[in-house]
mmCIF file of C-alpha atoms in Angstrom:
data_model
loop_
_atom_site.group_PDB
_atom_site.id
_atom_site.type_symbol
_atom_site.label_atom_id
_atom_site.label_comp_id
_atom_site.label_asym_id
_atom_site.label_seq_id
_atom_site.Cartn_x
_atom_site.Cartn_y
_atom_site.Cartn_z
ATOM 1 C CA UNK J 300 6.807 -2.977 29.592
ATOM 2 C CA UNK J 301 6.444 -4.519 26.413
ATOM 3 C CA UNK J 302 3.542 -6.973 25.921
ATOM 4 C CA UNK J 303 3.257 -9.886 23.492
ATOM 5 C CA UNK J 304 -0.001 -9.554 21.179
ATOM 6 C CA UNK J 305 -1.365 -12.226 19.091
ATOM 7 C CA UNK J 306 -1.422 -11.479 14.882
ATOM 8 C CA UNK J 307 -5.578 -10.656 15.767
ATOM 9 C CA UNK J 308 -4.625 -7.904 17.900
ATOM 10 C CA UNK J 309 -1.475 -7.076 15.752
ATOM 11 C CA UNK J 310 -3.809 -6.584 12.735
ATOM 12 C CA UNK J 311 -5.865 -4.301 14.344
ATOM 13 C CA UNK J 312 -3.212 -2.291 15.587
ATOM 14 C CA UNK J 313 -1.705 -2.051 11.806
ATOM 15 C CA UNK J 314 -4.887 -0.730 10.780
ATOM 16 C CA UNK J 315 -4.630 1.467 13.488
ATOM 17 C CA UNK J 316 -1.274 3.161 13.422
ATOM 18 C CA UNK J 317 -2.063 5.647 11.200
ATOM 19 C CA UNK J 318 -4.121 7.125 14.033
ATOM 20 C CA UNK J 319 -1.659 9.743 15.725
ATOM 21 C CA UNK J 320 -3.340 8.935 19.198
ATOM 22 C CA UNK J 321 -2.119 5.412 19.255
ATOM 23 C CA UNK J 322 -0.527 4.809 23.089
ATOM 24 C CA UNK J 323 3.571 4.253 22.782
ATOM 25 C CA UNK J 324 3.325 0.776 24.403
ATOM 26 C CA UNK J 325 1.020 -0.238 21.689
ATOM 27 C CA UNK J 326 3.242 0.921 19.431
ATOM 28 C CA UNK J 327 5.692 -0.876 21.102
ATOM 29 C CA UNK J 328 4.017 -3.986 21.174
ATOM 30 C CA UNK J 329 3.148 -3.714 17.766
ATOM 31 C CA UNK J 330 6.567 -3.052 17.119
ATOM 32 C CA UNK J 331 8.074 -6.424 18.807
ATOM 33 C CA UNK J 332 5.225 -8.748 17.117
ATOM 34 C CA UNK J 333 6.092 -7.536 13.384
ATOM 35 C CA UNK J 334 9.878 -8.688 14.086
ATOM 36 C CA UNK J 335 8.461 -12.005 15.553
ATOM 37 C CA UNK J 336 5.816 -12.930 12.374
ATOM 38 C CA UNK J 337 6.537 -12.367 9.290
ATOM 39 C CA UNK J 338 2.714 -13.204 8.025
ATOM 40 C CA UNK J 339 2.159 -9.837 10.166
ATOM 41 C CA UNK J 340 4.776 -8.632 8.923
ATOM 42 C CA UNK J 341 3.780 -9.028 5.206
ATOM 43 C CA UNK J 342 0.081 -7.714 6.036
ATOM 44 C CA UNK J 343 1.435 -4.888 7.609
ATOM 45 C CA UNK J 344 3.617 -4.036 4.373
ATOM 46 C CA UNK J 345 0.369 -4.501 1.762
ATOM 47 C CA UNK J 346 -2.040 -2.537 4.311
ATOM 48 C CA UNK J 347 0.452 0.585 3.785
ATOM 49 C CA UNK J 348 0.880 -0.115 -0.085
ATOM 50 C CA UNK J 349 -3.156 -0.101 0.047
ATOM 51 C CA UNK J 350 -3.131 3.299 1.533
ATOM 52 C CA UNK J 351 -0.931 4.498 -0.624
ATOM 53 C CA UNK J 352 -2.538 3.431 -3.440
ATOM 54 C CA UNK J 353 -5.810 4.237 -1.880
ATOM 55 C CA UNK J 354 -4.583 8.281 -1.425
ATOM 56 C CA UNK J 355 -3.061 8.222 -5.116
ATOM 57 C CA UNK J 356 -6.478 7.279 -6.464
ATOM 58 C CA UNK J 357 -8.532 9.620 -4.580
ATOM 59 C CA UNK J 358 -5.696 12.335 -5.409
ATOM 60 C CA UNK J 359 -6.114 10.875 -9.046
ATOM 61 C CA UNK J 360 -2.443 10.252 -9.907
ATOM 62 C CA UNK J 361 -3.494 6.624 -10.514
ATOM 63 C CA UNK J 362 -4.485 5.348 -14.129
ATOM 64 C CA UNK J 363 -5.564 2.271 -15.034
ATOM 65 C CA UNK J 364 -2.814 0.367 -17.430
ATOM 66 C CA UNK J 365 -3.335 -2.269 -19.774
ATOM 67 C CA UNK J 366 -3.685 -4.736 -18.077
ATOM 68 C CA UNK J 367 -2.339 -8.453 -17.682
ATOM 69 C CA UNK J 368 -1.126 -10.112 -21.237
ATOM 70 C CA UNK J 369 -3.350 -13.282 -21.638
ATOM 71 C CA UNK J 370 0.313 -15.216 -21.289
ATOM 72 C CA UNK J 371 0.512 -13.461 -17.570
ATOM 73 C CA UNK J 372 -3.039 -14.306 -16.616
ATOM 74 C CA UNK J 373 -2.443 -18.158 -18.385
ATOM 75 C CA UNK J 374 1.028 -18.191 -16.228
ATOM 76 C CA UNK J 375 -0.930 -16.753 -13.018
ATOM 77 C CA UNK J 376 -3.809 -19.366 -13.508
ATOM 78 C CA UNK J 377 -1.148 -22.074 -13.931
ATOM 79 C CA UNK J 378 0.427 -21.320 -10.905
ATOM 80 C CA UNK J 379 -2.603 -21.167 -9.205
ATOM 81 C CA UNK J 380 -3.887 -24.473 -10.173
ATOM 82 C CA UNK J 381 -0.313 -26.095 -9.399
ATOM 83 C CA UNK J 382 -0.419 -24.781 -5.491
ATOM 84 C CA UNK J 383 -3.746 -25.963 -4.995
#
């Protein structure tokens, strides 16, 4: 039976997954809450682009670019300021 978890427990589970031992209802569970929230839903998405990026940096396939242009940061900083 599935169970509703709140985005606390959902997170945790996320960070979790990756563990092969993880039980199929709390898969499921997991499962049902990340089509219910998308903030969840988004986390879940940047944790695995994390790992990914985490594994291609230990493997070292990862360089460092150049950077931000001074007009990205300036547009970034702009933005920032005009959310609040």
């Amino acid at each position: 039976m599935l169970r509703l978890i709140n985005c606390q427990h959902a997170t945790l589970l996320i960070e979790q997954r990756q563990d092969p031992v993880m039980p199929q209802r709390e898969r499921a569970s997991l499962w049902l809450h990340l089509h219910l929230c998308p903030y969840c839903k988004r986390y879940s998405r940047q944790s695995i682009l994390i790992t990914e990026w985490a594994w291609a940096s230990a493997a070292g396939r990862v360089q460092a670019g150049p950077g931000l242009s001074a007009a990205a940061k300036e547009r970034m900083r702009e933005q920032l300021v005009a959310a609040g």
